mmCIF file of C-alpha atoms and ligand atoms in Angstrom:
data_model
loop_
_atom_site.group_PDB
_atom_site.id
_atom_site.type_symbol
_atom_site.label_atom_id
_atom_site.label_comp_id
_atom_site.label_asym_id
_atom_site.label_seq_id
_atom_site.Cartn_x
_atom_site.Cartn_y
_atom_site.Cartn_z
ATOM 1 C CA MET A 1 44.379 54.054 20.647
ATOM 2 C CA LYS A 2 41.166 53.780 22.667
ATOM 3 C CA LEU A 3 41.466 54.711 26.300
ATOM 4 C CA GLN A 4 38.897 53.997 28.961
ATOM 5 C CA THR A 5 38.045 57.198 30.788
ATOM 6 C CA VAL A 6 36.125 58.189 33.915
ATOM 7 C CA LYS A 7 33.015 58.295 31.722
ATOM 8 C CA ASP A 8 33.285 54.594 30.862
ATOM 9 C CA VAL A 9 33.015 53.373 34.463
ATOM 10 C CA ASP A 10 30.443 53.560 37.224
ATOM 11 C CA LEU A 11 31.853 55.772 39.950
ATOM 12 C CA GLN A 12 28.777 55.937 42.177
ATOM 13 C CA GLY A 13 29.622 55.511 45.835
ATOM 14 C CA LYS A 14 33.276 54.925 45.046
ATOM 15 C CA ARG A 15 36.376 56.312 46.692
ATOM 16 C CA VAL A 16 38.444 57.476 43.760
ATOM 17 C CA LEU A 17 42.235 57.705 43.799
ATOM 18 C CA ILE A 18 43.466 60.224 41.273
ATOM 19 C CA ARG A 19 47.005 61.133 40.151
ATOM 20 C CA VAL A 20 47.306 64.713 38.953
ATOM 21 C CA ASP A 21 50.265 66.884 38.020
ATOM 22 C CA PHE A 22 50.257 69.708 40.569
ATOM 23 C CA ASN A 23 53.968 70.363 40.147
ATOM 24 C CA VAL A 24 53.341 74.090 39.916
ATOM 25 C CA PRO A 25 55.761 77.025 40.235
ATOM 26 C CA LEU A 26 55.786 78.542 43.711
ATOM 27 C CA LYS A 27 57.184 81.855 44.933
ATOM 28 C CA ASP A 28 57.110 82.959 48.585
ATOM 29 C CA GLY A 29 54.578 80.244 49.357
ATOM 30 C CA GLU A 30 52.171 81.298 46.596
ATOM 31 C CA VAL A 31 51.390 79.443 43.370
ATOM 32 C CA THR A 32 52.497 81.730 40.518
ATOM 33 C CA ASP A 33 50.969 79.755 37.626
ATOM 34 C CA ASP A 34 47.953 77.534 38.268
ATOM 35 C CA THR A 35 47.553 76.175 34.716
ATOM 36 C CA ARG A 36 48.284 72.642 35.897
ATOM 37 C CA ILE A 37 45.716 72.815 38.694
ATOM 38 C CA GLU A 38 43.139 74.297 36.323
ATOM 39 C CA SER A 39 43.684 71.553 33.786
ATOM 40 C CA ALA A 40 42.867 68.828 36.322
ATOM 41 C CA LEU A 41 39.626 70.483 37.476
ATOM 42 C CA PRO A 42 37.260 69.088 34.810
ATOM 43 C CA THR A 43 38.099 65.525 35.858
ATOM 44 C CA VAL A 44 38.042 66.331 39.573
ATOM 45 C CA ARG A 45 34.646 68.037 39.231
ATOM 46 C CA TYR A 46 33.220 65.224 37.131
ATOM 47 C CA ILE A 47 34.219 62.655 39.749
ATOM 48 C CA LEU A 48 32.778 64.703 42.617
ATOM 49 C CA ASP A 49 29.536 65.208 40.657
ATOM 50 C CA GLN A 50 28.916 61.461 40.675
ATOM 51 C CA LYS A 51 26.739 60.315 43.527
ATOM 52 C CA GLY A 52 28.480 59.378 46.764
ATOM 53 C CA THR A 53 32.071 59.707 45.578
ATOM 54 C CA SER A 54 35.022 60.858 47.641
ATOM 55 C CA LEU A 55 38.432 61.701 46.280
ATOM 56 C CA VAL A 56 42.030 60.986 47.281
ATOM 57 C CA VAL A 57 44.389 63.139 45.230
ATOM 58 C CA MET A 58 48.095 62.504 44.732
ATOM 59 C CA SER A 59 50.843 64.476 43.040
ATOM 60 C CA HIS A 60 54.526 65.174 43.252
ATOM 61 C CA PHE A 61 55.894 68.639 43.804
ATOM 62 C CA GLY A 62 59.507 69.580 43.062
ATOM 63 C CA ARG A 63 62.386 67.289 43.861
ATOM 64 C CA PRO A 64 62.493 66.432 47.569
ATOM 65 C CA LYS A 65 64.783 63.497 46.648
ATOM 66 C CA GLY A 66 62.916 60.788 48.496
ATOM 67 C CA LYS A 67 62.912 62.557 51.876
ATOM 68 C CA LYS A 68 60.264 64.421 53.845
ATOM 69 C CA ASP A 69 61.112 68.069 53.320
ATOM 70 C CA PRO A 70 58.655 70.765 54.464
ATOM 71 C CA ALA A 71 59.923 73.028 51.656
ATOM 72 C CA PHE A 72 58.201 70.635 49.242
ATOM 73 C CA SER A 73 54.946 70.161 51.169
ATOM 74 C CA MET A 74 51.715 70.131 49.151
ATOM 75 C CA ALA A 75 50.100 72.585 51.613
ATOM 76 C CA PRO A 76 50.462 75.771 49.487
ATOM 77 C CA VAL A 77 49.267 73.849 46.449
ATOM 78 C CA ALA A 78 46.269 72.548 48.403
ATOM 79 C CA LYS A 79 45.324 76.110 49.285
ATOM 80 C CA ARG A 80 45.185 77.168 45.628
ATOM 81 C CA PHE A 81 43.457 73.909 44.640
ATOM 82 C CA GLU A 82 40.800 74.576 47.267
ATOM 83 C CA GLU A 83 40.211 78.130 45.983
ATOM 84 C CA LEU A 84 39.907 77.010 42.365
ATOM 85 C CA LEU A 85 37.751 73.991 43.155
ATOM 86 C CA GLY A 86 35.521 75.963 45.482
ATOM 87 C CA ARG A 87 35.359 73.279 48.123
ATOM 88 C CA LYS A 88 37.381 72.162 51.130
ATOM 89 C CA VAL A 89 40.578 70.237 50.431
ATOM 90 C CA LYS A 90 42.135 68.412 53.360
ATOM 91 C CA VAL A 91 45.884 67.826 53.331
ATOM 92 C CA ALA A 92 46.983 64.404 54.524
ATOM 93 C CA SER A 93 49.642 64.201 57.226
ATOM 94 C CA ASP A 94 51.858 62.019 55.032
ATOM 95 C CA VAL A 95 51.798 59.788 51.947
ATOM 96 C CA ILE A 96 51.661 56.347 53.546
ATOM 97 C CA GLY A 97 51.291 54.980 57.078
ATOM 98 C CA ASP A 98 48.557 54.371 59.644
ATOM 99 C CA ALA A 99 47.676 58.042 60.140
ATOM 100 C CA VAL A 100 46.987 58.485 56.429
ATOM 101 C CA LYS A 101 45.036 55.228 56.312
ATOM 102 C CA LYS A 102 42.749 56.633 58.969
ATOM 103 C CA GLU A 103 42.428 60.009 57.214
ATOM 104 C CA VAL A 104 41.388 58.170 54.070
ATOM 105 C CA ALA A 105 38.979 55.882 55.915
ATOM 106 C CA ASP A 106 37.338 58.901 57.564
ATOM 107 C CA LEU A 107 36.613 60.587 54.202
ATOM 108 C CA LYS A 108 32.905 61.119 53.637
ATOM 109 C CA ALA A 109 31.074 61.400 50.346
ATOM 110 C CA GLY A 110 31.967 64.650 48.608
ATOM 111 C CA GLU A 111 35.204 65.113 50.556
ATOM 112 C CA VAL A 112 38.644 65.639 49.048
ATOM 113 C CA LEU A 113 41.963 64.630 50.581
ATOM 114 C CA LEU A 114 45.271 65.645 49.011
ATOM 115 C CA LEU A 115 48.111 63.326 49.982
ATOM 116 C CA GLU A 116 51.492 64.783 50.848
ATOM 117 C CA ASN A 117 54.141 64.923 48.123
ATOM 118 C CA VAL A 118 54.520 61.362 46.769
ATOM 119 C CA ARG A 119 58.210 62.057 46.174
ATOM 120 C CA PHE A 120 58.773 62.252 49.943
ATOM 121 C CA TYR A 121 59.421 58.528 49.478
ATOM 122 C CA LYS A 122 62.142 57.120 47.255
ATOM 123 C CA GLU A 123 59.799 54.201 46.568
ATOM 124 C CA GLU A 124 57.740 56.544 44.354
ATOM 125 C CA GLU A 125 60.351 56.999 41.650
ATOM 126 C CA ALA A 126 61.613 53.441 42.142
ATOM 127 C CA ASN A 127 58.067 52.271 41.301
ATOM 128 C CA ASP A 128 58.163 50.012 44.347
ATOM 129 C CA ALA A 129 55.380 47.423 44.312
ATOM 130 C CA GLY A 130 54.706 47.543 48.063
ATOM 131 C CA PHE A 131 54.413 51.325 47.991
ATOM 132 C CA SER A 132 52.131 51.167 44.940
ATOM 133 C CA LYS A 133 49.941 48.635 46.693
ATOM 134 C CA GLU A 134 49.638 50.858 49.742
ATOM 135 C CA LEU A 135 48.605 53.811 47.563
ATOM 136 C CA ALA A 136 46.143 51.561 45.758
ATOM 137 C CA SER A 137 44.532 50.632 49.091
ATOM 138 C CA TYR A 138 43.211 54.224 49.327
ATOM 139 C CA GLY A 139 40.753 53.833 46.476
ATOM 140 C CA ASP A 140 38.278 51.554 44.717
ATOM 141 C CA ILE A 141 39.385 52.832 41.353
ATOM 142 C CA TYR A 142 42.430 54.682 40.005
ATOM 143 C CA VAL A 143 42.246 57.650 37.647
ATOM 144 C CA ASN A 144 45.365 59.027 35.990
ATOM 145 C CA ASP A 145 45.151 62.601 34.764
ATOM 146 C CA ALA A 146 48.825 63.529 35.136
ATOM 147 C CA PHE A 147 49.946 63.844 31.541
ATOM 148 C CA GLY A 148 53.056 65.793 32.588
ATOM 149 C CA THR A 149 54.447 62.706 34.363
ATOM 150 C CA ALA A 150 52.936 60.029 32.117
ATOM 151 C CA HIS A 151 56.363 59.355 30.593
ATOM 152 C CA ARG A 152 57.648 58.213 33.982
ATOM 153 C CA ALA A 153 56.953 54.742 35.344
ATOM 154 C CA HIS A 154 56.580 55.734 38.985
ATOM 155 C CA ALA A 155 54.425 54.169 41.723
ATOM 156 C CA SER A 156 51.687 56.817 41.564
ATOM 157 C CA THR A 157 51.679 57.031 37.755
ATOM 158 C CA GLU A 158 52.142 53.398 36.750
ATOM 159 C CA GLY A 159 52.630 50.959 39.629
ATOM 160 C CA VAL A 160 49.279 51.665 41.246
ATOM 161 C CA ALA A 161 47.419 50.831 38.020
ATOM 162 C CA HIS A 162 48.385 47.186 38.502
ATOM 163 C CA PHE A 163 46.387 46.962 41.723
ATOM 164 C CA LEU A 164 43.149 48.744 40.790
ATOM 165 C CA PRO A 165 40.797 49.226 37.870
ATOM 166 C CA ALA A 166 42.466 52.121 36.062
ATOM 167 C CA VAL A 167 41.093 54.769 33.702
ATOM 168 C CA ALA A 168 42.167 58.080 32.214
ATOM 169 C CA GLY A 169 40.942 61.520 33.184
ATOM 170 C CA PHE A 170 39.864 64.142 30.663
ATOM 171 C CA LEU A 171 43.270 65.795 30.439
ATOM 172 C CA ILE A 172 45.077 62.618 29.416
ATOM 173 C CA GLU A 173 42.181 61.829 27.093
ATOM 174 C CA LYS A 174 42.570 65.237 25.423
ATOM 175 C CA GLU A 175 46.349 65.014 25.098
ATOM 176 C CA VAL A 176 46.067 61.584 23.462
ATOM 177 C CA LYS A 177 43.213 62.755 21.237
ATOM 178 C CA PHE A 178 45.441 65.480 19.756
ATOM 179 C CA PHE A 179 48.796 63.721 19.687
ATOM 180 C CA ALA A 180 47.931 60.165 18.630
ATOM 181 C CA PRO A 181 46.499 61.033 15.166
ATOM 182 C CA LEU A 182 49.690 62.922 14.283
ATOM 183 C CA LEU A 183 51.582 59.635 14.366
ATOM 184 C CA GLU A 184 48.775 57.433 13.055
ATOM 185 C CA ASN A 185 46.544 59.142 10.496
ATOM 186 C CA PRO A 186 46.871 62.926 10.495
ATOM 187 C CA ASP A 187 44.613 65.070 8.348
ATOM 188 C CA LYS A 188 46.794 66.019 5.395
ATOM 189 C CA PRO A 189 48.690 68.113 4.555
ATOM 190 C CA PHE A 190 50.505 67.707 7.856
ATOM 191 C CA VAL A 191 53.251 70.215 8.628
ATOM 192 C CA ALA A 192 55.679 69.879 11.539
ATOM 193 C CA ILE A 193 57.731 72.783 12.835
ATOM 194 C CA ILE A 194 60.627 71.590 14.935
ATOM 195 C CA GLY A 195 62.978 74.055 16.545
ATOM 196 C CA GLY A 196 64.793 74.323 19.831
ATOM 197 C CA SER A 197 68.365 73.913 20.775
ATOM 198 C CA LYS A 198 69.753 70.532 19.845
ATOM 199 C CA VAL A 199 69.756 67.927 17.094
ATOM 200 C CA SER A 200 70.553 65.349 19.751
ATOM 201 C CA SER A 201 67.320 66.020 21.651
ATOM 202 C CA LYS A 202 65.089 66.368 18.579
ATOM 203 C CA ILE A 203 66.351 63.827 16.067
ATOM 204 C CA SER A 204 63.980 61.090 17.306
ATOM 205 C CA VAL A 205 61.041 63.477 16.939
ATOM 206 C CA LEU A 206 62.122 64.401 13.414
ATOM 207 C CA GLU A 207 62.447 60.748 12.421
ATOM 208 C CA SER A 208 59.127 59.825 13.959
ATOM 209 C CA LEU A 209 57.219 62.729 12.328
ATOM 210 C CA ALA A 210 58.838 62.151 8.943
ATOM 211 C CA ARG A 211 56.758 58.959 8.735
ATOM 212 C CA THR A 212 53.490 60.877 8.529
ATOM 213 C CA CYS A 213 54.168 64.510 7.676
ATOM 214 C CA ASP A 214 54.326 66.240 4.302
ATOM 215 C CA ALA A 215 56.737 68.974 5.320
ATOM 216 C CA ILE A 216 59.099 69.636 8.224
ATOM 217 C CA VAL A 217 60.444 73.031 9.146
ATOM 218 C CA ILE A 218 63.743 72.684 10.989
ATOM 219 C CA ALA A 219 64.745 75.824 12.861
ATOM 220 C CA GLY A 220 66.285 76.966 16.145
ATOM 221 C CA GLY A 221 69.778 76.089 17.227
ATOM 222 C CA MET A 222 69.742 72.686 15.579
ATOM 223 C CA ALA A 223 69.151 74.063 12.082
ATOM 224 C CA TYR A 224 72.821 75.045 11.714
ATOM 225 C CA THR A 225 74.061 71.474 11.931
ATOM 226 C CA PHE A 226 71.728 70.685 9.016
ATOM 227 C CA LEU A 227 72.868 73.766 7.075
ATOM 228 C CA LYS A 228 76.464 72.717 7.620
ATOM 229 C CA VAL A 229 75.652 69.300 6.109
ATOM 230 C CA GLN A 230 74.371 71.119 3.036
ATOM 231 C CA GLY A 231 77.718 72.871 2.742
ATOM 232 C CA HIS A 232 76.689 76.272 4.064
ATOM 233 C CA ALA A 233 78.799 78.571 6.200
ATOM 234 C CA ILE A 234 77.333 78.814 9.700
ATOM 235 C CA GLY A 235 79.798 81.167 11.411
ATOM 236 C CA LYS A 236 79.873 80.638 15.181
ATOM 237 C CA SER A 237 76.330 79.187 15.301
ATOM 238 C CA LEU A 238 75.530 76.157 17.403
ATOM 239 C CA LEU A 239 77.045 73.063 15.806
ATOM 240 C CA GLU A 240 76.835 69.484 16.984
ATOM 241 C CA ALA A 241 79.733 68.075 15.011
ATOM 242 C CA GLU A 242 79.053 64.540 16.232
ATOM 243 C CA TYR A 243 75.555 64.743 14.708
ATOM 244 C CA LEU A 244 76.594 65.758 11.195
ATOM 245 C CA ASP A 245 76.212 62.186 9.920
ATOM 246 C CA VAL A 246 72.871 61.767 11.641
ATOM 247 C CA ALA A 247 71.618 65.035 10.153
ATOM 248 C CA LYS A 248 72.889 64.023 6.723
ATOM 249 C CA SER A 249 71.140 60.673 6.748
ATOM 250 C CA PHE A 250 67.938 62.291 8.024
ATOM 251 C CA LEU A 251 67.936 64.688 5.062
ATOM 252 C CA ALA A 252 68.520 61.784 2.666
ATOM 253 C CA LYS A 253 65.693 59.731 4.186
ATOM 254 C CA ALA A 254 63.307 62.675 4.091
ATOM 255 C CA GLN A 255 64.060 63.183 0.422
ATOM 256 C CA GLU A 256 63.483 59.494 -0.281
ATOM 257 C CA LYS A 257 60.078 59.688 1.415
ATOM 258 C CA GLY A 258 59.146 62.878 -0.403
ATOM 259 C CA VAL A 259 58.976 64.912 2.827
ATOM 260 C CA ARG A 260 59.836 68.555 2.165
ATOM 261 C CA VAL A 261 62.418 69.893 4.591
ATOM 262 C CA ILE A 262 62.447 73.646 5.091
ATOM 263 C CA LEU A 263 65.612 75.085 6.618
ATOM 264 C CA PRO A 264 66.321 78.748 7.385
ATOM 265 C CA VAL A 265 67.251 80.830 4.326
ATOM 266 C CA ASP A 266 68.033 84.006 6.268
ATOM 267 C CA HIS A 267 68.952 84.807 9.831
ATOM 268 C CA VAL A 268 69.082 87.228 12.694
ATOM 269 C CA CYS A 269 72.587 87.033 14.111
ATOM 270 C CA ALA A 270 74.841 88.416 16.814
ATOM 271 C CA ALA A 271 78.555 88.357 17.465
ATOM 272 C CA GLU A 272 78.032 87.358 21.083
ATOM 273 C CA PHE A 273 75.473 85.104 22.720
ATOM 274 C CA ASN A 274 73.864 87.579 25.093
ATOM 275 C CA GLU A 275 70.783 89.675 25.614
ATOM 276 C CA GLN A 276 72.418 93.024 24.831
ATOM 277 C CA ALA A 277 74.203 91.820 21.710
ATOM 278 C CA GLN A 278 73.951 93.994 18.621
ATOM 279 C CA VAL A 279 71.434 92.567 16.124
ATOM 280 C CA VAL A 280 72.830 91.753 12.682
ATOM 281 C CA SER A 281 70.408 90.752 9.906
ATOM 282 C CA VAL A 282 71.880 88.250 7.469
ATOM 283 C CA ASP A 283 69.964 88.078 4.199
ATOM 284 C CA SER A 284 71.519 84.849 2.929
ATOM 285 C CA VAL A 285 71.655 81.190 3.894
ATOM 286 C CA ASP A 286 75.350 81.524 4.599
ATOM 287 C CA ILE A 287 76.365 83.188 7.834
ATOM 288 C CA PRO A 288 79.478 85.383 7.815
ATOM 289 C CA GLU A 289 82.415 84.334 9.945
ATOM 290 C CA GLY A 290 82.219 85.407 13.573
ATOM 291 C CA LEU A 291 78.411 85.608 13.734
ATOM 292 C CA ILE A 292 75.959 83.374 15.609
ATOM 293 C CA GLY A 293 72.543 82.507 14.196
ATOM 294 C CA MET A 294 70.131 83.554 16.963
ATOM 295 C CA ASP A 295 66.776 83.613 15.135
ATOM 296 C CA VAL A 296 65.284 83.048 11.692
ATOM 297 C CA GLY A 297 64.824 85.971 9.305
ATOM 298 C CA PRO A 298 61.762 87.287 7.404
ATOM 299 C CA LYS A 299 62.288 85.191 4.249
ATOM 300 C CA THR A 300 62.333 82.029 6.317
ATOM 301 C CA LEU A 301 59.156 83.141 8.076
ATOM 302 C CA ALA A 302 57.495 83.679 4.705
ATOM 303 C CA LEU A 303 58.388 80.091 3.736
ATOM 304 C CA VAL A 304 56.869 78.786 6.968
ATOM 305 C CA ASP A 305 53.758 80.856 6.391
ATOM 306 C CA LYS A 306 53.372 79.408 2.905
ATOM 307 C CA GLU A 307 53.616 75.831 4.255
ATOM 308 C CA LEU A 308 51.063 76.555 6.967
ATOM 309 C CA LYS A 309 48.506 78.150 4.656
ATOM 310 C CA GLY A 310 46.851 74.981 3.393
ATOM 311 C CA ALA A 311 47.869 72.684 6.228
ATOM 312 C CA LYS A 312 45.197 70.570 7.918
ATOM 313 C CA SER A 313 47.375 69.369 10.813
ATOM 314 C CA ILE A 314 50.178 71.343 12.401
ATOM 315 C CA VAL A 315 52.477 70.412 15.225
ATOM 316 C CA TRP A 316 55.013 72.822 16.661
ATOM 317 C CA ASN A 317 57.783 71.873 19.047
ATOM 318 C CA GLY A 318 60.796 74.014 19.820
ATOM 319 C CA PRO A 319 61.292 77.787 19.468
ATOM 320 C CA MET A 320 62.631 79.274 16.224
ATOM 321 C CA GLY A 321 65.351 81.213 17.981
ATOM 322 C CA VAL A 322 66.640 82.416 21.317
ATOM 323 C CA PHE A 323 63.215 83.802 22.242
ATOM 324 C CA GLU A 324 64.253 84.466 25.857
ATOM 325 C CA PHE A 325 66.204 87.486 24.502
ATOM 326 C CA ASP A 326 63.760 90.128 23.211
ATOM 327 C CA ALA A 327 65.983 91.055 20.266
ATOM 328 C CA PHE A 328 65.850 87.462 19.005
ATOM 329 C CA ALA A 329 62.232 86.591 19.783
ATOM 330 C CA ALA A 330 60.610 87.864 16.577
ATOM 331 C CA GLY A 331 60.785 84.551 14.688
ATOM 332 C CA THR A 332 59.236 82.563 17.522
ATOM 333 C CA LYS A 333 56.549 85.193 18.043
ATOM 334 C CA ALA A 334 55.713 85.272 14.331
ATOM 335 C CA VAL A 335 55.406 81.493 14.183
ATOM 336 C CA ALA A 336 53.217 81.486 17.294
ATOM 337 C CA LYS A 337 50.923 83.928 15.503
ATOM 338 C CA MET A 338 50.915 81.917 12.268
ATOM 339 C CA VAL A 339 50.059 78.734 14.133
ATOM 340 C CA ALA A 340 47.300 80.559 16.019
ATOM 341 C CA GLU A 341 45.845 81.795 12.719
ATOM 342 C CA CYS A 342 45.972 78.399 11.030
ATOM 343 C CA THR A 343 42.642 76.879 10.059
ATOM 344 C CA GLY A 344 43.956 73.324 10.477
ATOM 345 C CA THR A 345 44.222 71.454 13.771
ATOM 346 C CA THR A 346 47.081 72.999 15.729
ATOM 347 C CA VAL A 347 49.089 71.320 18.469
ATOM 348 C CA VAL A 348 51.982 72.796 20.439
ATOM 349 C CA GLY A 349 54.157 70.681 22.739
ATOM 350 C CA GLY A 350 57.452 71.192 24.566
ATOM 351 C CA GLY A 351 58.300 73.174 27.675
ATOM 352 C CA ASP A 352 59.864 76.190 25.964
ATOM 353 C CA SER A 353 57.471 76.265 22.998
ATOM 354 C CA VAL A 354 54.503 76.291 25.346
ATOM 355 C CA ALA A 355 56.161 79.015 27.426
ATOM 356 C CA ALA A 356 56.572 80.997 24.188
ATOM 357 C CA VAL A 357 52.920 80.748 23.079
ATOM 358 C CA ASN A 358 51.860 81.775 26.570
ATOM 359 C CA LYS A 359 54.349 84.635 26.726
ATOM 360 C CA PHE A 360 53.187 86.001 23.365
ATOM 361 C CA GLY A 361 49.501 85.508 24.178
ATOM 362 C CA PHE A 362 48.470 83.005 21.489
ATOM 363 C CA ALA A 363 47.675 79.963 23.634
ATOM 364 C CA ASP A 364 43.886 80.315 23.532
ATOM 365 C CA ARG A 365 43.852 80.355 19.728
ATOM 366 C CA ILE A 366 45.706 77.075 19.433
ATOM 367 C CA ASP A 367 43.645 73.878 19.461
ATOM 368 C CA HIS A 368 45.870 72.054 21.884
ATOM 369 C CA VAL A 369 48.678 73.398 24.033
ATOM 370 C CA SER A 370 50.181 70.398 25.768
ATOM 371 C CA THR A 371 50.592 70.372 29.550
ATOM 372 C CA GLY A 372 53.568 68.021 29.363
ATOM 373 C CA GLY A 373 56.991 69.067 28.091
ATOM 374 C CA GLY A 374 58.938 65.826 28.316
ATOM 375 C CA ALA A 375 55.807 63.707 27.933
ATOM 376 C CA SER A 376 54.739 65.440 24.705
ATOM 377 C CA LEU A 377 58.230 65.015 23.281
ATOM 378 C CA GLU A 378 58.275 61.300 24.067
ATOM 379 C CA PHE A 379 54.799 60.962 22.603
ATOM 380 C CA LEU A 380 55.942 62.588 19.355
ATOM 381 C CA GLU A 381 58.965 60.294 19.314
ATOM 382 C CA GLY A 382 56.474 57.460 19.063
ATOM 383 C CA ARG A 383 57.427 56.022 22.441
ATOM 384 C CA GLU A 384 54.895 54.392 24.709
ATOM 385 C CA LEU A 385 54.196 56.461 27.816
ATOM 386 C CA PRO A 386 54.121 54.034 30.777
ATOM 387 C CA GLY A 387 51.459 56.034 32.631
ATOM 388 C CA ILE A 388 49.136 55.742 29.645
ATOM 389 C CA LYS A 389 50.070 52.205 28.677
ATOM 390 C CA ALA A 390 49.108 51.077 32.187
ATOM 391 C CA LEU A 391 45.551 52.312 31.503
ATOM 392 C CA GLU A 392 45.227 50.223 28.362
ATOM 393 C CA LYS A 393 45.106 46.842 30.036
HETATM 394 P P1 LIG B 401 61.114 72.744 23.867
HETATM 395 O O1 LIG B 401 61.277 72.891 25.359
HETATM 396 O O2 LIG B 401 59.951 73.526 23.348
HETATM 397 O O3 LIG B 401 61.099 71.307 23.445
HETATM 398 P P2 LIG B 401 63.947 73.044 23.434
HETATM 399 O O4 LIG B 401 64.188 72.801 24.881
HETATM 400 O O5 LIG B 401 64.386 72.014 22.475
HETATM 401 O O6 LIG B 401 62.407 73.420 23.181
HETATM 402 O O7 LIG B 401 64.698 74.371 22.989
HETATM 403 C C1 LIG B 401 64.515 75.599 23.589
HETATM 404 C C2 LIG B 401 65.800 76.362 23.656
HETATM 405 O O8 LIG B 401 66.399 76.458 22.375
HETATM 406 C C3 LIG B 401 65.579 77.778 24.123
HETATM 407 O O9 LIG B 401 66.212 77.944 25.359
HETATM 408 C C4 LIG B 401 66.223 78.624 23.044
HETATM 409 O O10 LIG B 401 66.958 79.710 23.547
HETATM 410 C C5 LIG B 401 67.136 77.641 22.362
HETATM 411 N N1 LIG B 401 67.463 78.078 20.997
HETATM 412 C C6 LIG B 401 66.629 78.373 19.995
HETATM 413 N N2 LIG B 401 67.275 78.824 18.923
HETATM 414 C C7 LIG B 401 68.588 78.829 19.249
HETATM 415 C C8 LIG B 401 69.779 79.218 18.566
HETATM 416 N N3 LIG B 401 69.710 79.692 17.315
HETATM 417 N N4 LIG B 401 70.953 79.080 19.204
HETATM 418 C C9 LIG B 401 71.001 78.604 20.460
HETATM 419 N N5 LIG B 401 69.922 78.232 21.168
HETATM 420 C C10 LIG B 401 68.726 78.341 20.568
HETATM 421 MG MG1 LIG B 402 63.001 72.786 26.629
#
């Protein structure tokens, strides 16, 4: 996959329309985590460094459900963006309409205008052509750097690309650079660690990765459905009975392809699913009646470590256990550390997995920590992301 980026086009003197993902967490009017703003800055700075450029920035924020709602205004986000960028950011009065047209037309070289929340209009998520065209009228060229929403075909992420020359920003370029080889030609051995809650939400990822990987670790809540298929006792652990056949045929296909599947061989359990539950270590694959598998045990972690030792490519999606509860976070923390210490190329994607590597402080030792939860999952499933596909024309 070769994407055109901001570096492949002449931006001099242009008004650039950029889509970013500034859907940041907010508390009492303050941005509590500015990772998403930070990750758009290299592209924003590059564009503003080109001679005579001005910038119109668009993003969604929260779910205002297609209506103008001051609670979802971009103003607090603009404030943080301005501080991080170190130059004035104007906030537009709206998303579309004559007033905004004038605000855009009045932009001088070097100036930045952040449009109001694109989701103030239902036309955004409906990918309405008229709305897309109006957004497109704000720029000479469109840059998409919103990886977090690239799996959605909305007006500001996809529609607008049909009306303007369209290129990727550095964030999308980086995400694609790390994810695409995993599905095409990964450096081998390639080990995938897939955890999380459900077989139903991860089976497509497993099937997609089984085409290129040498080994797959299956852990988290979904592992028990697989263990059940193998005839093991799983106590009161999470079971998706309607996915037993799917899990069974996945295991058969993996074996046919020569992909090693590593399932938990020991567990950290509890009798109740809650934070204060008494921790019970179970030193066998089988889980005694009445217990819930909440995390993987030390023998399982040793197996994962062994797989990771010589690996050249590693992808991790989905926590090993219920890491939100301190008593059951050890497996996820240990894997985060192992991945961080890997010499191969390491990629982590998925909302909760990324939260875990951040929480445990390993993010800066991992080659790529994806900024898109849903988008990274769909990428790993081998699906085309509309926001990226629209840049490939
Ligand atoms: P990601 O967002 O990284 O793709 P998922 O959303 O698939 O990950 O899964 C994360 C959730 O899986 C977490 O909330 C975690 O508590 C849950 N989980 C992990 N292990 C278990 C388990 N053994 N039983 C129940 N839930 C689990
Ligand atoms: Mg999740």
